[in-house]
Structure formats: C-alpha cells, structure tokens
CSV table of C-alpha atoms in Angstrom, one decimal:
chain,number,residue,atom,x,y,z
A,1,UNK,CA,-124.0,120.5,-217.9
A,2,UNK,CA,-125.9,119.1,-214.6
A,3,UNK,CA,-124.3,116.4,-212.6
A,4,UNK,CA,-126.1,113.0,-212.3
A,5,UNK,CA,-127.6,113.1,-208.7
A,6,UNK,CA,-128.6,108.9,-208.9
A,7,UNK,CA,-126.2,106.7,-206.9
A,8,UNK,CA,-124.1,104.5,-208.3
A,9,UNK,CA,-126.1,101.4,-207.9
A,10,UNK,CA,-128.7,102.6,-210.0
A,11,UNK,CA,-126.8,103.3,-212.9
A,12,UNK,CA,-127.4,100.8,-215.9
A,13,UNK,CA,-123.6,101.0,-217.0
A,14,UNK,CA,-122.4,100.0,-213.6
A,15,UNK,CA,-124.4,96.8,-213.6
A,16,UNK,CA,-123.6,95.7,-217.0
A,17,UNK,CA,-119.7,96.1,-216.4
A,18,UNK,CA,-120.6,93.7,-213.5
A,19,UNK,CA,-122.4,91.3,-215.4
A,20,UNK,CA,-120.0,90.5,-217.9
A,21,UNK,CA,-117.2,89.0,-215.0
A,22,UNK,CA,-120.0,87.6,-213.2
A,23,UNK,CA,-121.0,85.4,-216.3
A,24,UNK,CA,-117.6,84.1,-216.4
A,25,UNK,CA,-117.6,83.6,-212.6
A,26,UNK,CA,-121.3,81.3,-212.7
A,27,UNK,CA,-120.1,79.6,-216.1
A,28,UNK,CA,-116.5,78.5,-213.9
A,29,UNK,CA,-118.8,77.2,-211.4
A,30,UNK,CA,-121.0,74.9,-213.0
A,31,UNK,CA,-117.8,73.8,-214.9
A,32,UNK,CA,-116.5,72.5,-211.8
A,33,UNK,CA,-119.6,71.2,-210.8
A,34,UNK,CA,-120.1,69.0,-213.8
A,35,UNK,CA,-116.3,68.0,-213.7
A,36,UNK,CA,-116.8,67.0,-210.0
A,37,UNK,CA,-120.3,65.0,-210.6
A,38,UNK,CA,-119.7,62.9,-213.8
A,39,UNK,CA,-117.8,60.2,-214.6
A,40,UNK,CA,-114.1,60.2,-216.6
A,41,UNK,CA,-114.9,57.2,-218.7
A,42,UNK,CA,-112.6,57.5,-221.0
A,43,UNK,CA,-109.5,58.4,-219.0
A,44,UNK,CA,-107.6,54.8,-218.3
A,45,UNK,CA,-106.3,54.7,-214.8
A,46,UNK,CA,-103.8,52.3,-215.3
A,47,UNK,CA,-102.1,53.0,-218.8
A,48,UNK,CA,-99.4,50.9,-218.1
A,49,UNK,CA,-101.3,47.5,-218.6
A,50,UNK,CA,-103.6,49.4,-221.1
A,51,UNK,CA,-100.9,49.4,-223.2
A,52,UNK,CA,-99.7,45.5,-223.0
A,53,UNK,CA,-103.7,44.5,-223.4
A,54,UNK,CA,-102.8,46.7,-226.7
A,55,UNK,CA,-99.9,44.2,-227.5
A,56,UNK,CA,-101.8,41.0,-226.2
A,57,UNK,CA,-104.9,42.3,-228.7
A,58,UNK,CA,-102.1,42.8,-231.9
A,59,UNK,CA,-101.2,39.0,-231.6
A,60,UNK,CA,-104.8,37.7,-231.3
A,61,UNK,CA,-105.7,39.3,-234.1
A,62,UNK,CA,-102.5,38.0,-235.8
A,63,UNK,CA,-103.7,34.7,-235.0
A,64,UNK,CA,-107.1,35.0,-236.6
A,65,UNK,CA,-106.0,36.6,-239.6
A,66,UNK,CA,-103.5,33.7,-240.2
A,67,UNK,CA,-106.6,31.6,-239.4
A,68,UNK,CA,-108.1,33.4,-242.6
A,69,UNK,CA,-111.2,34.3,-240.2
A,70,UNK,CA,-114.2,36.4,-240.5
A,71,UNK,CA,-117.7,36.1,-239.5
A,72,UNK,CA,-120.7,37.4,-240.0
A,73,UNK,CA,-122.6,38.7,-236.8
A,74,UNK,CA,-127.0,38.9,-237.6
A,75,UNK,CA,-129.4,40.5,-235.4
A,76,UNK,CA,-133.0,40.0,-235.9
A,77,UNK,CA,-133.7,42.3,-232.9
A,78,UNK,CA,-134.8,39.1,-230.7
A,79,UNK,CA,-131.7,37.2,-231.2
A,80,UNK,CA,-128.0,37.4,-232.9
A,81,UNK,CA,-126.5,34.4,-234.7
A,82,UNK,CA,-123.2,34.0,-235.9
A,83,UNK,CA,-121.7,32.6,-238.8
A,84,UNK,CA,-118.1,32.1,-238.8
A,85,UNK,CA,-115.4,30.8,-241.0
A,86,UNK,CA,-111.6,30.1,-240.4
A,87,UNK,CA,-108.8,28.1,-241.3
A,88,UNK,CA,-108.9,25.0,-239.4
A,89,UNK,CA,-112.5,25.7,-238.1
A,90,UNK,CA,-113.7,26.4,-235.1
A,91,UNK,CA,-115.6,23.8,-233.0
A,92,UNK,CA,-115.5,25.5,-229.4
A,93,UNK,CA,-118.5,25.4,-227.7
A,94,UNK,CA,-119.4,28.7,-227.0
A,95,UNK,CA,-117.9,32.1,-228.2
A,96,UNK,CA,-117.3,35.3,-225.9
A,97,UNK,CA,-118.7,38.5,-227.8
A,98,UNK,CA,-118.1,42.1,-226.0
A,99,UNK,CA,-120.4,44.9,-227.3
A,100,UNK,CA,-118.9,47.7,-226.3
A,101,UNK,CA,-120.5,51.6,-226.5
A,102,UNK,CA,-117.8,54.3,-228.1
A,103,UNK,CA,-118.2,56.3,-225.4
A,104,UNK,CA,-120.5,55.5,-222.4
A,105,UNK,CA,-119.1,52.2,-220.8
A,106,UNK,CA,-122.2,51.8,-218.4
A,107,UNK,CA,-123.9,50.9,-221.7
A,108,UNK,CA,-121.4,47.9,-222.4
A,109,UNK,CA,-122.4,44.1,-222.9
A,110,UNK,CA,-120.2,40.7,-222.5
A,111,UNK,CA,-122.2,38.0,-224.1
A,112,UNK,CA,-121.6,34.2,-224.3
A,113,UNK,CA,-123.0,32.6,-228.1
A,114,UNK,CA,-123.2,28.8,-227.7
A,115,UNK,CA,-122.5,26.9,-230.8
A,116,UNK,CA,-125.7,25.5,-232.3
A,117,UNK,CA,-126.0,22.2,-234.7
A,118,UNK,CA,-125.8,23.4,-237.9
A,119,UNK,CA,-122.2,24.7,-237.0
A,120,UNK,CA,-123.4,28.4,-236.2
A,121,UNK,CA,-123.6,30.6,-232.9
A,122,UNK,CA,-126.3,32.4,-231.0
A,123,UNK,CA,-127.6,34.0,-228.1
A,124,UNK,CA,-130.4,36.4,-227.3
A,125,UNK,CA,-130.0,40.1,-228.3
A,126,UNK,CA,-129.8,42.5,-225.2
A,127,UNK,CA,-131.3,45.9,-225.6
A,128,UNK,CA,-128.9,48.1,-227.0
A,129,UNK,CA,-129.4,52.2,-227.9
A,130,UNK,CA,-128.9,53.7,-231.1
A,131,UNK,CA,-125.3,54.6,-231.3
A,132,UNK,CA,-122.0,53.7,-232.3
A,133,UNK,CA,-120.5,50.0,-231.2
A,134,UNK,CA,-117.6,47.6,-231.2
A,135,UNK,CA,-117.6,44.2,-231.8
A,136,UNK,CA,-115.2,42.2,-230.1
A,137,UNK,CA,-115.8,38.3,-230.9
A,138,UNK,CA,-113.0,35.7,-229.3
A,139,UNK,CA,-112.2,32.2,-228.0
A,140,UNK,CA,-112.7,31.7,-224.2
A,141,UNK,CA,-108.6,30.8,-224.4
A,142,UNK,CA,-108.2,34.6,-225.8
A,143,UNK,CA,-106.3,32.8,-228.8
A,144,UNK,CA,-107.9,34.6,-231.4
A,145,UNK,CA,-110.1,37.7,-231.9
A,146,UNK,CA,-111.9,39.6,-234.7
A,147,UNK,CA,-113.6,42.7,-234.6
A,148,UNK,CA,-116.1,45.6,-236.5
A,149,UNK,CA,-117.3,48.9,-235.3
A,150,UNK,CA,-120.7,50.1,-236.5
A,151,UNK,CA,-123.7,52.2,-236.4
A,152,UNK,CA,-126.4,49.9,-234.3
A,153,UNK,CA,-129.9,51.2,-234.2
A,154,UNK,CA,-132.4,48.3,-234.6
A,155,UNK,CA,-131.8,44.7,-236.3
A,156,UNK,CA,-128.4,44.7,-238.0
A,157,UNK,CA,-125.5,43.0,-239.6
A,158,UNK,CA,-122.0,43.3,-238.9
A,159,UNK,CA,-118.8,41.6,-241.0
A,160,UNK,CA,-116.5,40.7,-238.1
A,161,UNK,CA,-113.1,40.5,-239.1
A,162,UNK,CA,-109.0,40.6,-237.6
A,163,UNK,CA,-108.6,43.9,-239.2
A,164,UNK,CA,-110.7,46.4,-241.7
C-alpha cells in the first residue's frame, strides 16, 4: 500500500468537511445582516399602551353594535364611496377611514370621507398594492368604529361592521 504524498490542502475530503461548517457561518452572517438592516414592523414598543388601546377599541365596537351600525364601502379604482346605516343616523360632516396593511406599516393610509348631499360619504381612492388590508371606519370623536378585513387587488366592495 502506497502512502498518499499530496499535502492536506489538496485533499477533496478536507475541503468538503470544511465547507459544511462554513455554510453555517455564512448563513449566520447573512441572518445577522438582515436582522440589523430591516424594521421590526410587527413588534410593538410600548405593549402597555397597545393593550389600553385594545380596551378602548372594544368600547367603540360595542357602541357601534348598540347603534346597529353597518357600512358598505365601494371602490371603482378612482373613488371610495360609503353607504352607512345606523340608529340614530350618523350626520357628521367627515369620517375617518384607516386602511392598514396586514404586515407593512409604511403602506398604511388615513383618509377623510366627506359627507355627500345624498347622505353617503366619499373620498379619492389611494393607490394600494394587492394584499390583505384592514379597513377601520370611525367617528372623528372616536365614539364608535366599524371594520372589515379583506383582500384588495383592484376595485372592491367591503361590508364594514362592529364584528365579524
């Protein structure tokens, strides 16, 4: 039997064995870079305030439920129109509509719907990429709110209610 006279760094198995842990090191460095350069958009910094806001939201939803409130929001791609039913009827001149993306906070929009002579509300439709969105309609004094979750990928129609 003849001894192999090649130096260790010319052996293919040595490089194969070195490559395995090196892939883990490279993967760890890439993960660390991604964690350091991207936003933690889904993490709430002040969880106590977020918890208090959830309790306030429950009161607004309960108020809308007592009023029998529901809304139909329609988009033709250029304009948003809202038909709202409740008892007593809502007569505010403007309403606030928050359109919130399910994962990307930088895409969120806050719109003001203006009252129309026929009793409905309308505003211009912002450009929204396709995705899952949360629609939250509320009074300017935040006394009630109704909402919907939907997938938007063009013109749409959404039924807003205090609960789903």
